[in-house]
Amino acid sequence: QLDLVESGGGLVHAGGSLRLSCTASDSILDGFRVGWFRQAPGKEREGVSCISHSGMTTIYSDSVKGRFTISRDYAKNTVTLQMTDLKPEDTAVYYCAAGWVVSLDTCTIVPDTGRYPYWGQGTQVTVSS
């Protein structure tokens, strides 16, 4: 079992920044691809960004590209999502998720529980206008 804990959410005004962290219970996270997903009230869960197990491959949704940056710190068993120029439409509960890989240095922002079996509890991000 891999436990994931998100932190860093909060309330900010439009144009502000937040740094979300996803911390794992074990260094086994080194072998996992990690994704960030979000779900706004009344809407489907959507992919935001992901990073491959090596950290060399990253993907961003069109809505956040150029504003968000994903990275990982293997020593801290942590993946971060630096969010800048936040907009009201970014308001959602943000989740990190992890899945092990066999050999491919890749990831996906499709919220597939098959590819991402481990999920955190979520952290609320609220952006006011």
PDB file of C-alpha atoms in Angstrom, residues 3-124:
ATOM      1  CA  ASP A   3      -0.234   6.371   1.083  1.00  0.00           C
ATOM      2  CA  LEU A   4      -0.358   9.806  -0.514  1.00  0.00           C
ATOM      3  CA  VAL A   5      -1.061  13.079   1.281  1.00  0.00           C
ATOM      4  CA  GLU A   6      -1.750  16.372  -0.480  1.00  0.00           C
ATOM      5  CA  SER A   7      -1.115  19.738   1.117  1.00  0.00           C
ATOM      6  CA  GLY A   8      -0.804  23.382   0.176  1.00  0.00           C
ATOM      7  CA  GLY A   9      -4.340  24.201  -0.867  1.00  0.00           C
ATOM      8  CA  GLY A  10      -6.071  27.352   0.216  1.00  0.00           C
ATOM      9  CA  LEU A  11      -7.915  30.491  -0.771  1.00  0.00           C
ATOM     10  CA  VAL A  12      -6.279  32.981  -3.124  1.00  0.00           C
ATOM     11  CA  HIS A  13      -7.331  35.844  -5.355  1.00  0.00           C
ATOM     12  CA  ALA A  14      -7.195  35.560  -9.107  1.00  0.00           C
ATOM     13  CA  GLY A  15      -3.646  35.980 -10.308  1.00  0.00           C
ATOM     14  CA  GLY A  16      -2.185  34.496  -7.166  1.00  0.00           C
ATOM     15  CA  SER A  17      -0.062  31.402  -6.672  1.00  0.00           C
ATOM     16  CA  LEU A  18      -0.144  28.206  -4.666  1.00  0.00           C
ATOM     17  CA  ARG A  19       2.261  25.312  -4.321  1.00  0.00           C
ATOM     18  CA  LEU A  20       0.672  21.916  -3.843  1.00  0.00           C
ATOM     19  CA  SER A  21       2.634  18.997  -2.472  1.00  0.00           C
ATOM     20  CA  CYS A  22       1.997  15.279  -2.708  1.00  0.00           C
ATOM     21  CA  THR A  23       4.030  13.311  -0.207  1.00  0.00           C
ATOM     22  CA  ALA A  24       4.238   9.534  -0.207  1.00  0.00           C
ATOM     23  CA  SER A  25       4.698   7.196   2.715  1.00  0.00           C
ATOM     24  CA  ASP A  26       7.587   5.348   1.100  1.00  0.00           C
ATOM     25  CA  SER A  27      10.463   5.865  -1.293  1.00  0.00           C
ATOM     26  CA  ILE A  28       8.793   3.295  -3.522  1.00  0.00           C
ATOM     27  CA  LEU A  29       7.271   6.393  -5.112  1.00  0.00           C
ATOM     28  CA  ASP A  30      10.528   6.638  -7.071  1.00  0.00           C
ATOM     29  CA  GLY A  31       9.225   3.920  -9.376  1.00  0.00           C
ATOM     30  CA  PHE A  32       5.805   5.479  -9.896  1.00  0.00           C
ATOM     31  CA  ARG A  33       4.351   7.954 -12.324  1.00  0.00           C
ATOM     32  CA  VAL A  34       2.364  10.646 -10.537  1.00  0.00           C
ATOM     33  CA  GLY A  35      -0.563  12.693 -11.736  1.00  0.00           C
ATOM     34  CA  TRP A  36      -2.478  15.674 -10.454  1.00  0.00           C
ATOM     35  CA  PHE A  37      -6.219  15.735 -11.021  1.00  0.00           C
ATOM     36  CA  ARG A  38      -8.992  18.058  -9.962  1.00  0.00           C
ATOM     37  CA  GLN A  39     -12.729  18.011  -9.544  1.00  0.00           C
ATOM     38  CA  ALA A  40     -14.952  21.059  -9.298  1.00  0.00           C
ATOM     39  CA  PRO A  41     -18.458  20.865  -7.832  1.00  0.00           C
ATOM     40  CA  GLY A  42     -20.870  19.342 -10.314  1.00  0.00           C
ATOM     41  CA  LYS A  43     -18.146  18.530 -12.829  1.00  0.00           C
ATOM     42  CA  GLU A  44     -16.202  15.473 -13.875  1.00  0.00           C
ATOM     43  CA  ARG A  45     -12.745  14.813 -12.540  1.00  0.00           C
ATOM     44  CA  GLU A  46     -10.140  16.030 -14.995  1.00  0.00           C
ATOM     45  CA  GLY A  47      -6.436  15.625 -15.454  1.00  0.00           C
ATOM     46  CA  VAL A  48      -4.185  18.572 -14.716  1.00  0.00           C
ATOM     47  CA  SER A  49      -0.613  17.359 -15.017  1.00  0.00           C
ATOM     48  CA  CYS A  50       1.558  14.307 -14.635  1.00  0.00           C
ATOM     49  CA  ILE A  51       5.195  13.364 -14.334  1.00  0.00           C
ATOM     50  CA  SER A  52       6.865  10.103 -15.264  1.00  0.00           C
ATOM     51  CA  HIS A  53       8.796   7.948 -12.822  1.00  0.00           C
ATOM     52  CA  SER A  54      12.096   9.364 -14.062  1.00  0.00           C
ATOM     53  CA  GLY A  55      10.832  12.934 -14.000  1.00  0.00           C
ATOM     54  CA  MET A  56      11.885  13.403 -17.618  1.00  0.00           C
ATOM     55  CA  THR A  57       8.381  13.356 -19.068  1.00  0.00           C
ATOM     56  CA  THR A  58       5.668  15.800 -18.060  1.00  0.00           C
ATOM     57  CA  ILE A  59       2.216  16.500 -19.456  1.00  0.00           C
ATOM     58  CA  TYR A  60      -0.134  19.406 -18.850  1.00  0.00           C
ATOM     59  CA  SER A  61      -3.732  19.994 -19.757  1.00  0.00           C
ATOM     60  CA  ASP A  62      -4.331  22.833 -22.191  1.00  0.00           C
ATOM     61  CA  SER A  63      -6.111  24.855 -19.525  1.00  0.00           C
ATOM     62  CA  VAL A  64      -3.083  24.996 -17.213  1.00  0.00           C
ATOM     63  CA  LYS A  65      -0.189  24.849 -19.666  1.00  0.00           C
ATOM     64  CA  GLY A  66       2.172  27.746 -19.110  1.00  0.00           C
ATOM     65  CA  ARG A  67       0.793  28.446 -15.640  1.00  0.00           C
ATOM     66  CA  PHE A  68       1.439  25.234 -13.704  1.00  0.00           C
ATOM     67  CA  THR A  69       4.693  23.337 -13.247  1.00  0.00           C
ATOM     68  CA  ILE A  70       5.056  19.800 -11.943  1.00  0.00           C
ATOM     69  CA  SER A  71       8.253  18.468 -10.411  1.00  0.00           C
ATOM     70  CA  ARG A  72       9.440  15.761  -8.063  1.00  0.00           C
ATOM     71  CA  ASP A  73      11.922  15.478  -5.239  1.00  0.00           C
ATOM     72  CA  TYR A  74      13.014  11.889  -4.771  1.00  0.00           C
ATOM     73  CA  ALA A  75      14.801  12.586  -1.493  1.00  0.00           C
ATOM     74  CA  LYS A  76      11.564  13.867   0.027  1.00  0.00           C
ATOM     75  CA  ASN A  77       9.248  11.358  -1.676  1.00  0.00           C
ATOM     76  CA  THR A  78       7.320  14.357  -2.917  1.00  0.00           C
ATOM     77  CA  VAL A  79       5.760  15.629  -6.119  1.00  0.00           C
ATOM     78  CA  THR A  80       4.847  19.293  -6.290  1.00  0.00           C
ATOM     79  CA  LEU A  81       2.530  21.333  -8.459  1.00  0.00           C
ATOM     80  CA  GLN A  82       3.493  24.990  -8.630  1.00  0.00           C
ATOM     81  CA  MET A  83       0.398  26.921  -9.641  1.00  0.00           C
ATOM     82  CA  THR A  84       0.685  30.514 -10.846  1.00  0.00           C
ATOM     83  CA  ASP A  85      -1.699  33.042 -12.375  1.00  0.00           C
ATOM     84  CA  LEU A  86      -4.590  31.207 -10.796  1.00  0.00           C
ATOM     85  CA  LYS A  87      -8.052  31.761 -12.210  1.00  0.00           C
ATOM     86  CA  PRO A  88     -11.507  31.228 -10.690  1.00  0.00           C
ATOM     87  CA  GLU A  89     -11.997  28.276 -13.020  1.00  0.00           C
ATOM     88  CA  ASP A  90      -9.080  26.561 -11.272  1.00  0.00           C
ATOM     89  CA  THR A  91     -11.231  26.212  -8.164  1.00  0.00           C
ATOM     90  CA  ALA A  92     -11.532  22.518  -7.328  1.00  0.00           C
ATOM     91  CA  VAL A  93     -10.405  19.761  -5.046  1.00  0.00           C
ATOM     92  CA  TYR A  94      -6.980  18.696  -6.239  1.00  0.00           C
ATOM     93  CA  TYR A  95      -5.855  15.090  -5.954  1.00  0.00           C
ATOM     94  CA  CYS A  96      -2.553  13.422  -6.564  1.00  0.00           C
ATOM     95  CA  ALA A  97      -2.419   9.850  -7.752  1.00  0.00           C
ATOM     96  CA  ALA A  98       0.331   7.336  -8.394  1.00  0.00           C
ATOM     97  CA  GLY A  99       0.794   4.165 -10.384  1.00  0.00           C
ATOM     98  CA  TRP A 100       3.721   1.856 -10.917  1.00  0.00           C
ATOM     99  CA  VAL A 101       5.250   1.377 -14.339  1.00  0.00           C
ATOM    100  CA  VAL A 102       6.981  -1.585 -15.919  1.00  0.00           C
ATOM    101  CA  SER A 103       9.387   0.078 -18.330  1.00  0.00           C
ATOM    102  CA  LEU A 104       7.975   3.093 -20.143  1.00  0.00           C
ATOM    103  CA  ASP A 105       9.039   6.576 -19.117  1.00  0.00           C
ATOM    104  CA  THR A 106       5.624   8.094 -19.570  1.00  0.00           C
ATOM    105  CA  CYS A 107       2.488   9.204 -17.779  1.00  0.00           C
ATOM    106  CA  THR A 108      -1.089  10.174 -18.523  1.00  0.00           C
ATOM    107  CA  ILE A 109      -3.523  12.848 -17.397  1.00  0.00           C
ATOM    108  CA  VAL A 110      -6.479  10.567 -17.971  1.00  0.00           C
ATOM    109  CA  PRO A 111      -7.953   9.862 -14.497  1.00  0.00           C
ATOM    110  CA  ASP A 112      -7.732   6.111 -14.966  1.00  0.00           C
ATOM    111  CA  THR A 113      -7.789   4.200 -11.689  1.00  0.00           C
ATOM    112  CA  GLY A 114      -6.176   1.293 -13.477  1.00  0.00           C
ATOM    113  CA  ARG A 115      -3.090   3.321 -14.310  1.00  0.00           C
ATOM    114  CA  TYR A 116      -3.347   5.270 -11.050  1.00  0.00           C
ATOM    115  CA  PRO A 117      -4.473   2.919  -8.283  1.00  0.00           C
ATOM    116  CA  TYR A 118      -3.217   5.076  -5.413  1.00  0.00           C
ATOM    117  CA  TRP A 119      -4.942   8.359  -4.589  1.00  0.00           C
ATOM    118  CA  GLY A 120      -4.635  10.992  -1.910  1.00  0.00           C
ATOM    119  CA  GLN A 121      -7.499  12.529   0.025  1.00  0.00           C
ATOM    120  CA  GLY A 122      -7.458  15.804  -1.885  1.00  0.00           C
ATOM    121  CA  THR A 123      -6.797  19.424  -1.008  1.00  0.00           C
ATOM    122  CA  GLN A 124      -9.142  22.327  -1.689  1.00  0.00           C
TER     123      GLN A 124
END
